[in-house]
């Protein structure tokens, strides 16, 4: 699970990670997980190519489990990536936990990654989600960019946009930009863009 403030790059990190997965991993990416417990199973199934999952939740889970077993037998791992997980209803998070119970004798049929803002930490602290919290094996908090990292980031963005000259921001301007942005990538982008437009 990844926790970080808005605009810190968690969605970019999730998409970059997915783009670098090999063919042996099938990633199911849910960008806006405000689904009911029933809808989230359908959304996962749809991403896996399932079209007819039945009407009951038990039937849907059985069809999904069958597809996960088929992929496991073919040597493919399934990774469920949920972005903006802090916005999920508690019942849907519990349903995701139940998905983590799907396994063969030795292997999980689906691995789950949650990306969210700090509110996700509070959500998982609720007593009713204790079992979900207990399933979190790794927890990462993305820290704001430090001054040298922000400087390198701005330089990289400018070069990617085609700039070939010397640095555009003085040390003083850069220090103010980093302070005003609080080291958040999205704010750095916005403030640097506005500064260049104003100049």
Tab-separated table of C-alpha atoms in Angstrom:
chain	number	residue	atom	x	y	z
A	1	UNK	CA	0.000	0.000	0.000
A	2	UNK	CA	1.230	3.501	-0.843
A	3	UNK	CA	0.165	6.599	1.088
A	4	UNK	CA	0.971	10.106	-0.048
A	5	UNK	CA	-0.535	13.549	-0.335
A	6	UNK	CA	-2.428	14.648	-3.406
A	7	UNK	CA	-0.195	15.657	-6.289
A	8	UNK	CA	2.811	13.678	-5.079
A	9	UNK	CA	2.901	11.293	-8.028
A	10	UNK	CA	1.162	8.146	-6.816
A	11	UNK	CA	-0.883	7.700	-10.002
A	12	UNK	CA	2.207	8.240	-12.135
A	13	UNK	CA	4.062	5.693	-10.011
A	14	UNK	CA	1.245	3.153	-10.375
A	15	UNK	CA	1.065	3.545	-14.151
A	16	UNK	CA	4.835	3.451	-14.540
A	17	UNK	CA	5.000	0.248	-12.516
A	18	UNK	CA	2.242	-1.352	-14.605
A	19	UNK	CA	3.988	-0.375	-17.853
A	20	UNK	CA	7.130	-2.201	-16.715
A	21	UNK	CA	5.462	-5.479	-15.771
A	22	UNK	CA	6.266	-8.431	-17.981
A	23	UNK	CA	3.764	-10.530	-19.932
A	24	UNK	CA	3.567	-13.015	-17.061
A	25	UNK	CA	1.668	-10.419	-14.998
A	26	UNK	CA	-1.814	-9.183	-15.880
A	27	UNK	CA	-2.550	-5.871	-14.164
A	28	UNK	CA	-6.127	-4.846	-13.418
A	29	UNK	CA	-6.086	-1.084	-12.811
A	30	UNK	CA	-9.023	0.589	-11.090
A	31	UNK	CA	-8.553	4.353	-11.315
A	32	UNK	CA	-11.747	5.410	-9.570
A	33	UNK	CA	-12.780	2.714	-7.098
A	34	UNK	CA	-16.029	4.242	-5.805
A	35	UNK	CA	-17.773	0.963	-6.539
A	36	UNK	CA	-20.217	-0.954	-4.415
A	37	UNK	CA	-19.073	-4.398	-3.264
A	38	UNK	CA	-20.958	-5.963	-6.173
A	39	UNK	CA	-19.698	-3.488	-8.775
A	40	UNK	CA	-16.042	-3.936	-7.861
A	41	UNK	CA	-16.184	-7.657	-8.678
A	42	UNK	CA	-17.805	-6.850	-12.041
A	43	UNK	CA	-15.169	-4.178	-12.776
A	44	UNK	CA	-12.325	-6.605	-12.051
A	45	UNK	CA	-13.971	-9.292	-14.155
A	46	UNK	CA	-14.516	-6.880	-17.032
A	47	UNK	CA	-10.816	-5.944	-17.002
A	48	UNK	CA	-10.004	-9.658	-17.203
A	49	UNK	CA	-12.249	-10.019	-20.249
A	50	UNK	CA	-15.244	-11.609	-18.547
A	51	UNK	CA	-18.571	-10.560	-20.011
A	52	UNK	CA	-21.179	-12.819	-18.369
A	53	UNK	CA	-20.668	-13.168	-14.639
A	54	UNK	CA	-24.194	-14.026	-13.535
A	55	UNK	CA	-26.462	-12.034	-11.245
A	56	UNK	CA	-25.624	-13.191	-7.712
A	57	UNK	CA	-22.469	-12.108	-5.885
A	58	UNK	CA	-21.648	-15.769	-5.270
A	59	UNK	CA	-21.965	-16.513	-8.991
A	60	UNK	CA	-19.772	-13.564	-9.909
A	61	UNK	CA	-17.098	-14.635	-7.439
A	62	UNK	CA	-17.214	-18.195	-8.784
A	63	UNK	CA	-16.716	-16.985	-12.362
A	64	UNK	CA	-13.912	-14.661	-11.268
A	65	UNK	CA	-12.219	-17.447	-9.303
A	66	UNK	CA	-12.448	-19.717	-12.353
A	67	UNK	CA	-10.735	-17.094	-14.523
A	68	UNK	CA	-8.026	-16.533	-11.910
A	69	UNK	CA	-7.414	-20.293	-11.715
A	70	UNK	CA	-7.209	-20.488	-15.502
A	71	UNK	CA	-4.622	-17.708	-15.611
A	72	UNK	CA	-2.669	-19.278	-12.756
A	73	UNK	CA	-2.552	-22.604	-14.614
A	74	UNK	CA	-1.244	-20.746	-17.685
A	75	UNK	CA	1.561	-19.233	-15.590
A	76	UNK	CA	0.116	-15.735	-15.427
A	77	UNK	CA	-0.105	-13.742	-12.192
A	78	UNK	CA	-2.896	-11.225	-11.651
A	79	UNK	CA	-2.166	-7.931	-9.923
A	80	UNK	CA	-5.046	-5.728	-8.809
A	81	UNK	CA	-3.962	-2.071	-8.579
A	82	UNK	CA	-6.441	0.265	-6.907
A	83	UNK	CA	-5.734	3.978	-7.187
A	84	UNK	CA	-7.479	6.528	-4.963
A	85	UNK	CA	-8.186	3.681	-2.523
A	86	UNK	CA	-8.938	6.199	0.243
A	87	UNK	CA	-12.225	6.933	-1.576
A	88	UNK	CA	-13.430	3.319	-1.491
A	89	UNK	CA	-16.468	2.409	0.584
A	90	UNK	CA	-15.498	0.203	3.532
A	91	UNK	CA	-17.652	-2.639	2.172
A	92	UNK	CA	-15.716	-2.605	-1.108
A	93	UNK	CA	-12.397	-2.694	0.748
A	94	UNK	CA	-13.675	-5.702	2.657
A	95	UNK	CA	-14.626	-7.358	-0.635
A	96	UNK	CA	-11.086	-6.758	-1.899
A	97	UNK	CA	-9.785	-8.435	1.253
A	98	UNK	CA	-11.949	-11.463	0.513
A	99	UNK	CA	-10.372	-11.603	-2.942
A	100	UNK	CA	-7.014	-12.028	-1.253
A	101	UNK	CA	-8.379	-15.307	0.172
A	102	UNK	CA	-8.608	-16.811	-3.322
A	103	UNK	CA	-5.685	-19.195	-3.583
A	104	UNK	CA	-4.454	-22.596	-4.606
A	105	UNK	CA	-2.727	-24.810	-2.074
A	106	UNK	CA	0.472	-22.761	-2.344
A	107	UNK	CA	-0.217	-19.513	-4.189
A	108	UNK	CA	-2.497	-16.497	-4.021
A	109	UNK	CA	-4.544	-16.096	-7.189
A	110	UNK	CA	-4.455	-12.303	-7.016
A	111	UNK	CA	-2.035	-9.795	-5.500
A	112	UNK	CA	-3.378	-6.395	-4.468
A	113	UNK	CA	-1.784	-2.943	-4.345
A	114	UNK	CA	-3.570	0.072	-2.882
A	115	UNK	CA	-2.555	3.637	-3.740
A	116	UNK	CA	-4.151	6.424	-1.746
A	117	UNK	CA	-3.908	9.684	0.109
A	118	UNK	CA	-3.208	9.798	3.871
A	119	UNK	CA	-6.945	9.352	4.521
A	120	UNK	CA	-6.433	5.695	3.577
A	121	UNK	CA	-4.427	5.247	6.767
A	122	UNK	CA	-7.383	6.545	8.801
A	123	UNK	CA	-9.845	4.381	6.894
A	124	UNK	CA	-7.832	1.229	7.542
A	125	UNK	CA	-7.547	2.161	11.224
A	126	UNK	CA	-11.298	1.678	11.645
A	127	UNK	CA	-12.067	-1.430	13.743
A	128	UNK	CA	-14.350	-2.907	11.067
A	129	UNK	CA	-11.419	-2.930	8.613
A	130	UNK	CA	-8.935	-4.564	10.987
A	131	UNK	CA	-8.717	-7.668	8.789
A	132	UNK	CA	-7.946	-5.524	5.738
A	133	UNK	CA	-5.246	-3.634	7.664
A	134	UNK	CA	-3.739	-6.940	8.833
A	135	UNK	CA	-3.319	-8.019	5.201
A	136	UNK	CA	-1.090	-5.041	4.342
A	137	UNK	CA	2.354	-6.614	4.083
A	138	UNK	CA	4.283	-3.573	2.860
A	139	UNK	CA	3.460	0.081	3.467
A	140	UNK	CA	5.218	2.976	1.749
A	141	UNK	CA	4.820	6.703	2.245
A	142	UNK	CA	6.049	8.885	-0.626
A	143	UNK	CA	7.830	11.881	0.840
A	144	UNK	CA	7.816	15.364	-0.744
A	145	UNK	CA	10.740	16.158	-3.030
A	146	UNK	CA	13.716	17.766	-1.321
A	147	UNK	CA	15.255	20.929	-2.812
A	148	UNK	CA	17.916	19.077	-4.863
A	149	UNK	CA	15.360	16.532	-6.087
A	150	UNK	CA	12.925	19.301	-7.067
A	151	UNK	CA	15.696	21.103	-8.942
A	152	UNK	CA	16.619	17.939	-10.851
A	153	UNK	CA	12.923	17.299	-11.519
A	154	UNK	CA	12.371	20.784	-12.982
A	155	UNK	CA	15.517	20.472	-15.100
A	156	UNK	CA	14.333	17.087	-16.399
A	157	UNK	CA	10.868	18.407	-17.259
A	158	UNK	CA	12.355	21.372	-19.144
A	159	UNK	CA	14.739	19.133	-21.098
A	160	UNK	CA	11.929	16.698	-21.920
A	161	UNK	CA	9.971	19.685	-23.292
A	162	UNK	CA	12.887	20.604	-25.569
A	163	UNK	CA	14.870	23.175	-23.568
A	164	UNK	CA	18.605	22.986	-24.351
A	165	UNK	CA	19.928	26.136	-22.680
A	166	UNK	CA	21.212	26.924	-19.202
A	167	UNK	CA	19.030	26.698	-16.109
A	168	UNK	CA	15.984	28.941	-16.350
A	169	UNK	CA	15.390	29.402	-12.617
A	170	UNK	CA	17.856	31.222	-10.384
A	171	UNK	CA	18.768	29.560	-7.089
A	172	UNK	CA	16.585	32.052	-5.200
A	173	UNK	CA	13.590	31.503	-7.511
A	174	UNK	CA	14.036	27.754	-7.243
A	175	UNK	CA	14.143	27.927	-3.444
A	176	UNK	CA	10.894	29.911	-3.393
A	177	UNK	CA	9.255	27.506	-5.827
A	178	UNK	CA	10.222	24.459	-3.751
A	179	UNK	CA	8.995	26.099	-0.543
A	180	UNK	CA	5.690	27.214	-2.087
A	181	UNK	CA	5.089	23.786	-3.661
A	182	UNK	CA	5.894	21.903	-0.440
A	183	UNK	CA	7.844	19.489	-2.626
A	184	UNK	CA	4.739	18.135	-4.396
A	185	UNK	CA	5.283	17.329	-8.057
A	186	UNK	CA	1.904	18.619	-9.251
A	187	UNK	CA	2.387	21.970	-7.487
A	188	UNK	CA	5.937	22.225	-8.828
A	189	UNK	CA	4.569	21.716	-12.350
A	190	UNK	CA	1.871	24.334	-11.863
A	191	UNK	CA	4.054	26.967	-10.216
A	192	UNK	CA	6.956	26.513	-12.627
A	193	UNK	CA	4.569	26.776	-15.578
A	194	UNK	CA	2.970	29.961	-14.200
A	195	UNK	CA	6.406	31.461	-13.477
A	196	UNK	CA	7.575	30.796	-17.044
A	197	UNK	CA	4.355	32.208	-18.499
A	198	UNK	CA	4.687	35.321	-16.333
A	199	UNK	CA	8.347	35.760	-17.334
